[in-house]
PDB file of C-alpha atoms in Angstrom:
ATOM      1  CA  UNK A 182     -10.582-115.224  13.908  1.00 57.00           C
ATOM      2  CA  UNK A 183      -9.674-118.868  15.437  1.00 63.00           C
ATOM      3  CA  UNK A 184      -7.932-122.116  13.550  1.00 73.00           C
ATOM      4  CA  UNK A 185     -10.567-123.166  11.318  1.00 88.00           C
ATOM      5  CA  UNK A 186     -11.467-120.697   9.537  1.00 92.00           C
ATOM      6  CA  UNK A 187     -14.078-118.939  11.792  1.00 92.00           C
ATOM      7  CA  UNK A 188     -14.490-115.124  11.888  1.00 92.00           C
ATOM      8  CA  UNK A 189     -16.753-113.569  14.424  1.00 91.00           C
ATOM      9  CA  UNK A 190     -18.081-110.468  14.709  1.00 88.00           C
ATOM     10  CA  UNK A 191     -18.395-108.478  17.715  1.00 87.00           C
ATOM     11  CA  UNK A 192     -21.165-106.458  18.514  1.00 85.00           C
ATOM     12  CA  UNK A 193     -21.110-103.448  20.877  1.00 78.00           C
ATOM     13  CA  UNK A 194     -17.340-103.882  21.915  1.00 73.00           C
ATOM     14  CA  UNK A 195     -18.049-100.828  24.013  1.00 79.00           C
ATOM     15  CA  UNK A 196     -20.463-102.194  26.470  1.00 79.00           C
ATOM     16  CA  UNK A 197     -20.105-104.324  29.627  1.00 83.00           C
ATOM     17  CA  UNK A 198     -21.745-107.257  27.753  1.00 84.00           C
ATOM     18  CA  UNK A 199     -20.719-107.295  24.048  1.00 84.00           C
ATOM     19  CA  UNK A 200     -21.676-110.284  22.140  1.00 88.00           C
ATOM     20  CA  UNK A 201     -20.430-112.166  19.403  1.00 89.00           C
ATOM     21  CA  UNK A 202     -21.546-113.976  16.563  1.00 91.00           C
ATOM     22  CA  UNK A 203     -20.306-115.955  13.610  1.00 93.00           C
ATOM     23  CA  UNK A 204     -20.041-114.434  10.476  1.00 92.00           C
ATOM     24  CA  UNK A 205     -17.670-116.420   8.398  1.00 94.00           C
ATOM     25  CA  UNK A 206     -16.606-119.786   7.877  1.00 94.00           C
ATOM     26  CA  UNK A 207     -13.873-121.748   6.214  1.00 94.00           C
ATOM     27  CA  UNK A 208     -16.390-122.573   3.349  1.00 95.00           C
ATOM     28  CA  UNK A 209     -16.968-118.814   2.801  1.00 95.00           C
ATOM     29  CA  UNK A 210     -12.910-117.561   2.389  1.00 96.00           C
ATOM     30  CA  UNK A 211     -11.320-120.969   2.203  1.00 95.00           C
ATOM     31  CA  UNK A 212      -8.455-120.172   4.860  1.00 96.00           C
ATOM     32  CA  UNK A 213      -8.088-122.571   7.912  1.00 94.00           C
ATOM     33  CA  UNK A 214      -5.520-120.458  10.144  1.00 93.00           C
ATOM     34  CA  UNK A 215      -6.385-116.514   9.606  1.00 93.00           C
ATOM     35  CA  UNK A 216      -3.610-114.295  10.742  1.00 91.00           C
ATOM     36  CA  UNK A 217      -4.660-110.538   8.790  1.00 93.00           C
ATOM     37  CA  UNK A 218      -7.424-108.593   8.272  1.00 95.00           C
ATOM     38  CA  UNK A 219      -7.810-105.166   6.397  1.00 95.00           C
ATOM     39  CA  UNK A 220     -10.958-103.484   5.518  1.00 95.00           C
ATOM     40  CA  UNK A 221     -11.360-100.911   2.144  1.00 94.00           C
ATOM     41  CA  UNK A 222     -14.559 -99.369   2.176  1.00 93.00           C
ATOM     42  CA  UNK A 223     -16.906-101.974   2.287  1.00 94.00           C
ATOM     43  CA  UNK A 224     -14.479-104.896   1.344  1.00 96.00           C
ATOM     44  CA  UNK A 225     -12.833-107.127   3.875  1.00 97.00           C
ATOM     45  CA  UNK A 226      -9.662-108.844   2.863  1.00 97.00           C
ATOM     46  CA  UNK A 227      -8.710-112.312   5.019  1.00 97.00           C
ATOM     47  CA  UNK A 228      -4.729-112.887   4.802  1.00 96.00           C
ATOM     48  CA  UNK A 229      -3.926-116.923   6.429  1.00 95.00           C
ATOM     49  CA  UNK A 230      -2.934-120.400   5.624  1.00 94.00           C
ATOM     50  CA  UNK A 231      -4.442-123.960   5.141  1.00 94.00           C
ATOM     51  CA  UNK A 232      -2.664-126.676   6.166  1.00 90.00           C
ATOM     52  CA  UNK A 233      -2.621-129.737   2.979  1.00 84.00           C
ATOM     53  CA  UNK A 234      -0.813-132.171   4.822  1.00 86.00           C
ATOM     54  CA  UNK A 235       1.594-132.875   7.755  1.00 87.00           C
ATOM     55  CA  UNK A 236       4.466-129.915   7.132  1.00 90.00           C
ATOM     56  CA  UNK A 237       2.543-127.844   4.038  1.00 94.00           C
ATOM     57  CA  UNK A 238       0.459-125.281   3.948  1.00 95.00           C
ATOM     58  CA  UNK A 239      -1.142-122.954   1.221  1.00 96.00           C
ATOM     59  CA  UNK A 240      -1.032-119.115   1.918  1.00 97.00           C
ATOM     60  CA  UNK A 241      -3.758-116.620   0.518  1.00 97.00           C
ATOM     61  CA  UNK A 242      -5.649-113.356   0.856  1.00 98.00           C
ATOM     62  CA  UNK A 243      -9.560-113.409   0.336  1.00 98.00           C
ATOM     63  CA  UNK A 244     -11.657-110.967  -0.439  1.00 98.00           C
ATOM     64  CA  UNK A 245     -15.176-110.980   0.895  1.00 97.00           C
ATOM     65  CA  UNK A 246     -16.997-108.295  -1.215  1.00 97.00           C
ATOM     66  CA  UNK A 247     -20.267-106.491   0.398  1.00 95.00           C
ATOM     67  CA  UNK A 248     -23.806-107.709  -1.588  1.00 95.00           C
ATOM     68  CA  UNK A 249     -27.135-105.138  -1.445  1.00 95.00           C
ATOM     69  CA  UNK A 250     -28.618-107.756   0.827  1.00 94.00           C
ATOM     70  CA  UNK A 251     -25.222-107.786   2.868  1.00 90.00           C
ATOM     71  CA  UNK A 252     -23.710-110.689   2.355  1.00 92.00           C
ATOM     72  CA  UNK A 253     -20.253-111.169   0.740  1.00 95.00           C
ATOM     73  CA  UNK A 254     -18.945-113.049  -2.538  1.00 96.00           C
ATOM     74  CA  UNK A 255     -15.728-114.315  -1.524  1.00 97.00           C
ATOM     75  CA  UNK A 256     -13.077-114.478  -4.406  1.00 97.00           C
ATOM     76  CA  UNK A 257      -9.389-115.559  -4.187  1.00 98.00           C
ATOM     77  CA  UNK A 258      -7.095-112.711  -4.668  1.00 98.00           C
ATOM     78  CA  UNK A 259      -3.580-114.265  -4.294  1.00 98.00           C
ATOM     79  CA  UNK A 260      -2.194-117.743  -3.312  1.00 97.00           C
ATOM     80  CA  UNK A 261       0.584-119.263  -3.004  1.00 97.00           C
ATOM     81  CA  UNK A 262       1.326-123.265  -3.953  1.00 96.00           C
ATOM     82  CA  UNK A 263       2.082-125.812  -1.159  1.00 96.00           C
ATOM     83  CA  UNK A 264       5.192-125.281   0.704  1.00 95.00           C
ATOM     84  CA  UNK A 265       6.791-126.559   3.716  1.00 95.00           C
ATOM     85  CA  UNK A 266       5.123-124.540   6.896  1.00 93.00           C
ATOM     86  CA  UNK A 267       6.546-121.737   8.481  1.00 91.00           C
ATOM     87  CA  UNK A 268       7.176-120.958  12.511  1.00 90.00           C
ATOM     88  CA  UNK A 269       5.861-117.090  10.948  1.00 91.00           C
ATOM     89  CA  UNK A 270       3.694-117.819   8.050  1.00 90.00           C
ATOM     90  CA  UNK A 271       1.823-115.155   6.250  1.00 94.00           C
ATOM     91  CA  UNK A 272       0.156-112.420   8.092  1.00 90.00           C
ATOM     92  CA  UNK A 273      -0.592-108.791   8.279  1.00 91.00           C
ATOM     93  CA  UNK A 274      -2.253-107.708   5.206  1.00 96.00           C
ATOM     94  CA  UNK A 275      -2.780-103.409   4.048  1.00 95.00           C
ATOM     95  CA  UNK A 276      -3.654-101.377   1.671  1.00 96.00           C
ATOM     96  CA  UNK A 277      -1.583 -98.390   0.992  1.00 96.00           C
ATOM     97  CA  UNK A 278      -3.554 -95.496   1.032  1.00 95.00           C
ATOM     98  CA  UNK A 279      -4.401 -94.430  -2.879  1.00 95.00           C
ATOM     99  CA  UNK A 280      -5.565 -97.910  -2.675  1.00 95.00           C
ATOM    100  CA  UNK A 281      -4.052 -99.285  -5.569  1.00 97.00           C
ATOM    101  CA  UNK A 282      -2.204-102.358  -4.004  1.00 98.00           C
ATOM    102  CA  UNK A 283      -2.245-104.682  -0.952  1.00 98.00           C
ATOM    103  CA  UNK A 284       1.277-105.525   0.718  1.00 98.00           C
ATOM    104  CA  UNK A 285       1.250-108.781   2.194  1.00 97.00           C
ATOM    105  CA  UNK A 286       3.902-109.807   4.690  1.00 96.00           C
ATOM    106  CA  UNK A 287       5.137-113.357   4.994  1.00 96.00           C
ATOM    107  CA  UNK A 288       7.847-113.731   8.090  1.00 94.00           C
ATOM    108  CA  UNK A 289      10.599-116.329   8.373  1.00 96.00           C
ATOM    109  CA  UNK A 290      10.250-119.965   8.499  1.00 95.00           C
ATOM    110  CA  UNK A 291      12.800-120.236  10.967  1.00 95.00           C
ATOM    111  CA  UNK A 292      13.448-118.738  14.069  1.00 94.00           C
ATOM    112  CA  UNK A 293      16.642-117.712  13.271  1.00 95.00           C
ATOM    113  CA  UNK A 294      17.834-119.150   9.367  1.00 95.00           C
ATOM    114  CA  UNK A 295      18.555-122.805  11.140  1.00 95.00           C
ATOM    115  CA  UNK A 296      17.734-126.279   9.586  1.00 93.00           C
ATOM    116  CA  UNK A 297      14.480-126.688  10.629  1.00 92.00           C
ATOM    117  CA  UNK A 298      13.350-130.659   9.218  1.00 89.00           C
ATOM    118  CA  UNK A 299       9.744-130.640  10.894  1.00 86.00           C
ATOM    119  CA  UNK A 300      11.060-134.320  12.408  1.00 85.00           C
ATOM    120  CA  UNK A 301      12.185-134.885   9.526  1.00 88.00           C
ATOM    121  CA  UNK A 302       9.578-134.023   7.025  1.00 91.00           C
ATOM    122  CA  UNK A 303      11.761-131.545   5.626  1.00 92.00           C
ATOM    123  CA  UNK A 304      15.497-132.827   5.692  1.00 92.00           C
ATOM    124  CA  UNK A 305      18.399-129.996   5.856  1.00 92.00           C
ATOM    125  CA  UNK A 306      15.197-127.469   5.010  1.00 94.00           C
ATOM    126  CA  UNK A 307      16.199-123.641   6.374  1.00 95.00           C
ATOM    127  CA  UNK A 308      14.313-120.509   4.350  1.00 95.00           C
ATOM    128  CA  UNK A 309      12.052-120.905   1.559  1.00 94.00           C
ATOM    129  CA  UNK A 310      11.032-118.960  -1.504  1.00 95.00           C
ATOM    130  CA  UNK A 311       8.184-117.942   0.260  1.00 96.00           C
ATOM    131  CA  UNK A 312       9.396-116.748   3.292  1.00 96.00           C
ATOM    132  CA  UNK A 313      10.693-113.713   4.971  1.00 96.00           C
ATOM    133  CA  UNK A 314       9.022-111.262   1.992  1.00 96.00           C
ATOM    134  CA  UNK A 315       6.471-108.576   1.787  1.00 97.00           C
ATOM    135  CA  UNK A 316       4.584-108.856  -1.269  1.00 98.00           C
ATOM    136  CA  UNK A 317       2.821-106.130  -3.355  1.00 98.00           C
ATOM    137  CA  UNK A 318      -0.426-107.133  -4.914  1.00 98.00           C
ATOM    138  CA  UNK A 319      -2.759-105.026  -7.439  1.00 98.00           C
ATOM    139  CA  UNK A 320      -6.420-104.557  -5.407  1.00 96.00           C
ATOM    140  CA  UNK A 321      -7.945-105.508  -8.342  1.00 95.00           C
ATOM    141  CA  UNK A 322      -6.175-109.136  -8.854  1.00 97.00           C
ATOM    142  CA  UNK A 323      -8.299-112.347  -8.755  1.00 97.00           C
ATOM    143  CA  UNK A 324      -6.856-116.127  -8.716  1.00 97.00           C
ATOM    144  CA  UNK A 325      -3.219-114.930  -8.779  1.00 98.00           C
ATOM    145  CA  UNK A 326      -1.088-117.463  -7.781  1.00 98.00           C
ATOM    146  CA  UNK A 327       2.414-117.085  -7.055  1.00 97.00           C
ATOM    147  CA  UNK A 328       5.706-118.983  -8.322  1.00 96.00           C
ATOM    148  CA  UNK A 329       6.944-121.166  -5.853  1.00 94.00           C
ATOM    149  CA  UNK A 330      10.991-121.048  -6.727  1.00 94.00           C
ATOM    150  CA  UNK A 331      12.865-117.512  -5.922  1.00 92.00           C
ATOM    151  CA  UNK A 332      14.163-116.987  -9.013  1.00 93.00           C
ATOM    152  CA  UNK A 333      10.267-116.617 -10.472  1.00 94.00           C
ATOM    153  CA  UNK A 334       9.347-114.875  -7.381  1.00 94.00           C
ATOM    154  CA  UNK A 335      12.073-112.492  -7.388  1.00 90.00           C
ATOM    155  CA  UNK A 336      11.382-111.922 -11.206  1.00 93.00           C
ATOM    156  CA  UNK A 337       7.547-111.516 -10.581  1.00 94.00           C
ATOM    157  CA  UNK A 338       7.577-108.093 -10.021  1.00 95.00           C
ATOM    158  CA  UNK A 339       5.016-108.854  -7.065  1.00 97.00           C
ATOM    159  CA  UNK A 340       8.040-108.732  -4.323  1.00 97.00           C
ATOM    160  CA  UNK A 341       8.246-105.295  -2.662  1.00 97.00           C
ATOM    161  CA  UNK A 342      11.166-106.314  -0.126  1.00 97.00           C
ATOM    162  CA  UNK A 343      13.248-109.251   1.289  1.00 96.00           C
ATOM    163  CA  UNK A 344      14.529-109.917   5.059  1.00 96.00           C
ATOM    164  CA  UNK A 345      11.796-109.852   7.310  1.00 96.00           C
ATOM    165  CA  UNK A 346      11.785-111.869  10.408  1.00 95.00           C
ATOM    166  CA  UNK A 347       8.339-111.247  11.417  1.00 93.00           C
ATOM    167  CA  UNK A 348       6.604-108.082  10.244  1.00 92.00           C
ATOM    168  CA  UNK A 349       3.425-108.862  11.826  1.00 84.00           C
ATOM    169  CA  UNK A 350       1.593-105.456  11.815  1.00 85.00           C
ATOM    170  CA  UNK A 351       2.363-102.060   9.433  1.00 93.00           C
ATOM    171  CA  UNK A 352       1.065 -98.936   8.945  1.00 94.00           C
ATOM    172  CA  UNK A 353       1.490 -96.158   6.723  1.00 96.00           C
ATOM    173  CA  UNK A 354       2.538 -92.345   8.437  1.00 95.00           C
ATOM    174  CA  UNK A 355       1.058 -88.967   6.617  1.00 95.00           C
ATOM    175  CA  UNK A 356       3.987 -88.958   3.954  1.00 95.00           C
ATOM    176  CA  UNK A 357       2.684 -92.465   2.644  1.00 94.00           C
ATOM    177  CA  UNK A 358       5.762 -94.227   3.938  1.00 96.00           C
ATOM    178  CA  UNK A 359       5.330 -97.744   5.044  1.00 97.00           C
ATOM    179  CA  UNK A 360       6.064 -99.201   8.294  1.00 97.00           C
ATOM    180  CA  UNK A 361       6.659-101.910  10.092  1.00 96.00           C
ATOM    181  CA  UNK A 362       7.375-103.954  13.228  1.00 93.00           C
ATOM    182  CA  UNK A 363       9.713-106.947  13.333  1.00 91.00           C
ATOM    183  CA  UNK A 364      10.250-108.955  16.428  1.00 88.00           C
ATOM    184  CA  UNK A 365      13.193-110.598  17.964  1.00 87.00           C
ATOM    185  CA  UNK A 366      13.601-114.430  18.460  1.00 90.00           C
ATOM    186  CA  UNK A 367      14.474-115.994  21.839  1.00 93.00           C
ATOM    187  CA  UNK A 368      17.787-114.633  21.329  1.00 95.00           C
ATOM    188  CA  UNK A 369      17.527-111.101  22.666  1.00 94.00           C
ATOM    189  CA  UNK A 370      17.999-109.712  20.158  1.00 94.00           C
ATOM    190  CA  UNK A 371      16.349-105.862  19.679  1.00 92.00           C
ATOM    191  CA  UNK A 372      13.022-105.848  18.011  1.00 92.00           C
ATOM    192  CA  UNK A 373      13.058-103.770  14.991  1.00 94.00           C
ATOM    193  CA  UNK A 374      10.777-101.092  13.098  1.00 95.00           C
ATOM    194  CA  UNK A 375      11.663-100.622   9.778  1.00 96.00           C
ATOM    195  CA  UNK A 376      10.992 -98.268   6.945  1.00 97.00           C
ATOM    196  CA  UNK A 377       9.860-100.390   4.400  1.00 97.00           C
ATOM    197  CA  UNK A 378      11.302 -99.463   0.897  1.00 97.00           C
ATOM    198  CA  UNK A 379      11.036-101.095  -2.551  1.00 97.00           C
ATOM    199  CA  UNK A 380      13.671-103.278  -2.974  1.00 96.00           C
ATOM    200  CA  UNK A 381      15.652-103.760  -0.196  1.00 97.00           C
ATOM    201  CA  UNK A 382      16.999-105.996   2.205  1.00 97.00           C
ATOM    202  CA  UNK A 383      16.358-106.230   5.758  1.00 97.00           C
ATOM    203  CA  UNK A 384      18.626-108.737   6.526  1.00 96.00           C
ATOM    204  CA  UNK A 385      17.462-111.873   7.993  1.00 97.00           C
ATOM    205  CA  UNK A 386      18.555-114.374   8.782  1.00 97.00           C
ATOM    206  CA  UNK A 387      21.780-112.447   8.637  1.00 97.00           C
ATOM    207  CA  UNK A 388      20.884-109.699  10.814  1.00 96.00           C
ATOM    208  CA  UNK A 389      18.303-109.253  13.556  1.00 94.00           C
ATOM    209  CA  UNK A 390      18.124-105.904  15.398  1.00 92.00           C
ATOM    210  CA  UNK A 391      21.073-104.417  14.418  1.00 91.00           C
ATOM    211  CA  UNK A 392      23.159-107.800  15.317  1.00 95.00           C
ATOM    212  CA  UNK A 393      24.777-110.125  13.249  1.00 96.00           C
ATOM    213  CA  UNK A 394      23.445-114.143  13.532  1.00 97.00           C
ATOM    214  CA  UNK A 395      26.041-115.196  15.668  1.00 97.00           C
ATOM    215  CA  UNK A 396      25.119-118.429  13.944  1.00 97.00           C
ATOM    216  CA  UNK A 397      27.548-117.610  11.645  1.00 96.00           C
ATOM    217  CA  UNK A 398      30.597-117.638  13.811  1.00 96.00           C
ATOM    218  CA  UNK A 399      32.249-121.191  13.633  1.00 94.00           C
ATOM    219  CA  UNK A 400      33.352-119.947  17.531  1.00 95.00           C
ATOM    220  CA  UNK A 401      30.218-119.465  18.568  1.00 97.00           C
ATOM    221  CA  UNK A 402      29.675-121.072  21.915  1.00 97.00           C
ATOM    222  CA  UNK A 403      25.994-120.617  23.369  1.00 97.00           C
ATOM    223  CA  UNK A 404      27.046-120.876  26.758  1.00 96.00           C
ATOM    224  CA  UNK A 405      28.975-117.643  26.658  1.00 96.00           C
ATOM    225  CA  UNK A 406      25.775-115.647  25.363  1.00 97.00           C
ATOM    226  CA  UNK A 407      24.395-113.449  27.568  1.00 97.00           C
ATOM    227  CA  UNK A 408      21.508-112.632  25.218  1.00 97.00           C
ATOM    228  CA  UNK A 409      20.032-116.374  25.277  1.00 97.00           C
ATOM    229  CA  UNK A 410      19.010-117.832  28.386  1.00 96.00           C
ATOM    230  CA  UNK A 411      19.389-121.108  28.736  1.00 96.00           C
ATOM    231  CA  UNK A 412      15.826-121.933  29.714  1.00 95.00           C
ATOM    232  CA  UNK A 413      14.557-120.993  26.169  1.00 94.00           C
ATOM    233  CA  UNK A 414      13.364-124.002  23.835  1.00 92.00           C
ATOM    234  CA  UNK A 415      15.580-122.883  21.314  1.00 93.00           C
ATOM    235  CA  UNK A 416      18.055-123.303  23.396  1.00 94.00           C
ATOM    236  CA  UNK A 417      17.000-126.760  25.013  1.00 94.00           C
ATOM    237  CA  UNK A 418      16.657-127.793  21.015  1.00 92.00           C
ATOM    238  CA  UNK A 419      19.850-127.152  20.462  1.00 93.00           C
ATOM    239  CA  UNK A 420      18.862-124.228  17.971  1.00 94.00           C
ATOM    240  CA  UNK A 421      21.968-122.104  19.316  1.00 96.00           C
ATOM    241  CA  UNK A 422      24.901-123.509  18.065  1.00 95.00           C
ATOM    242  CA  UNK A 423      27.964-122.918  15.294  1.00 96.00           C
ATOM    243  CA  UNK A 424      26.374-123.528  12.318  1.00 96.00           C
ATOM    244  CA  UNK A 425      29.312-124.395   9.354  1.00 94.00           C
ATOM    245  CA  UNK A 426      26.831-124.922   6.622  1.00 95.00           C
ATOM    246  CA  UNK A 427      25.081-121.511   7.271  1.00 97.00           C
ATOM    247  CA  UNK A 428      24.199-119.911   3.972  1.00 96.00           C
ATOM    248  CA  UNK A 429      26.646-116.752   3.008  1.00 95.00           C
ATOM    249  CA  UNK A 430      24.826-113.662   2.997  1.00 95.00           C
ATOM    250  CA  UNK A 431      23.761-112.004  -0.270  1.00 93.00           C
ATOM    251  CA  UNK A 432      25.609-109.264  -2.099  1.00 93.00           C
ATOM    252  CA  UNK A 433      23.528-106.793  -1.451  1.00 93.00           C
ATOM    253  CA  UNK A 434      23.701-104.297   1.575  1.00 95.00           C
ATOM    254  CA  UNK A 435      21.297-104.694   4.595  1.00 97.00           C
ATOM    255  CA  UNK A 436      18.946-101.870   5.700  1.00 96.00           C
ATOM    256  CA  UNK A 437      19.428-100.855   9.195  1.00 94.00           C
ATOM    257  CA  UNK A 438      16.115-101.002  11.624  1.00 95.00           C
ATOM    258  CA  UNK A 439      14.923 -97.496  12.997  1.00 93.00           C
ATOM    259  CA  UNK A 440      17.380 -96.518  15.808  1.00 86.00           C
ATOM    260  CA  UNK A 441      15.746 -96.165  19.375  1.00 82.00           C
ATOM    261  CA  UNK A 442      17.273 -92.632  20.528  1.00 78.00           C
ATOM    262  CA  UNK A 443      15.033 -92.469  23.779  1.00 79.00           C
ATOM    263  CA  UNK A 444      12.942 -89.742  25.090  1.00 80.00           C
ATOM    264  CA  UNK A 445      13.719 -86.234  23.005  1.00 65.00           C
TER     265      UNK A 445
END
């Protein structure tokens, strides 16, 4: 997949010479930036974003169904309205494996809950509504779109979980459990895999790895940090800093990540 929308297909991956070809366009699945891709039998389904306009994009899964003459009708399974774009839009898309529903992952707009104004397209703009969720879709759903204010997104029923920085890739284990990997910002910060469980919180941008947003501390002072080095762009920007206004967490309790015991 590149920006714009093309998908290629590569033949004979194997060999010393594989070769690629185009097989689909923008005009086919309607998505500018892909970012996921899942297969179900015979179905592909195309998780990205299209940009509108400077600062918003549109987020959506596609689903290119397999013709006898093998081509695909491509049909809209879930969108989301304009909203402002994110540093870790929409990505990894999956099935679970009755294949009943598709989980969609959307990652923080941030890179670590900051005001983040696009140059000031966006003034005093941290999270959205749409970010930092994974989303549970029926298979079968065509032309969903979803509400664009948390309140109707939170009452949807189509939110499986909350707090994800960046769960880029997941993958169910033999017990059908879901899991997932969440990276660290340029704070270093440990990455995270996570359990993924129906209704809970994995705590950004209040938590990353196990740590608390330091963020948060109205002593913070970036140049006693250890963890950020001061060649970083976040910290060049100015990112790292005491932040006053910083949103209070919810009242809800965090989930943990998967601890990292070491060899057994």
């Amino acid at each position: 997949c590149l920006p714009g929308g093309d998908v290629y297909e590569i033949t004979h991956p194997e060999s010393p010479t594989p070769t690629e070809s185009l097989a689909f366009t923008f005009a086919d699945h309607g998505i500018t930036h892909p970012q996921g891709m899942h297969f179900r039998d015979s179905v592909i389904f195309l998780s990205g974003h299209t940009v509108h306009s400077p600062g918003y994009v549109t987020a959506r899964i596609s689903k290119g169904t397999l013709q006898p003459n093998g081509s695909r009708t491509w049909d809209t399974v879930v969108q989301t309205h304009p909203h402002p774009a994110s540093k870790h839009p929409f990505t990894s898309v999956m099935c679970d494996p009755q294949g009943q529903f598709l989980y969609w992952a959307s990652g923080a707009r941030t890179m670590t809950g900051e005001i983040s104004d696009d140059n000031g397209i966006h003034p005093g703009r941290r999270e959205g509504p749409y970010n930092s969720r994974l989303y549970k879709i029926p298979i079968g759903t065509v032309g969903l779109t979803l509400p664009s204010d948390s309140a109707g997104l939170d009452s949807s029923g189509y939110v499986y979980c909350w707090g994800l920085r960046n769960a880029y890739d997941m993958d169910w284990n033999a017990a059908g459990e879901l899991f997932a990997i969440d990276n660290s910002g340029e704070r270093d910060d440990p990455e995270e895999l996570n359990w993924l469980q129906h209704g809970k919180h994995y705590g950004f941008p209040w938590k990353m790895g196990d740590h608390w947003n330091p963020l948060m501390n109205p002593n913070y002072d970036v140049t006693q940090d250890p963890l950020v080095n001061p060649l970083c762009g976040g910290y060049q920007q100015g990112i790292f800093a005491a932040d006053p206004t910083f949103p209070a967490p919810p009242n809800t309790p965090f989930v943990d990540p998967i601890l990292n015991l070491g060899p057994s």
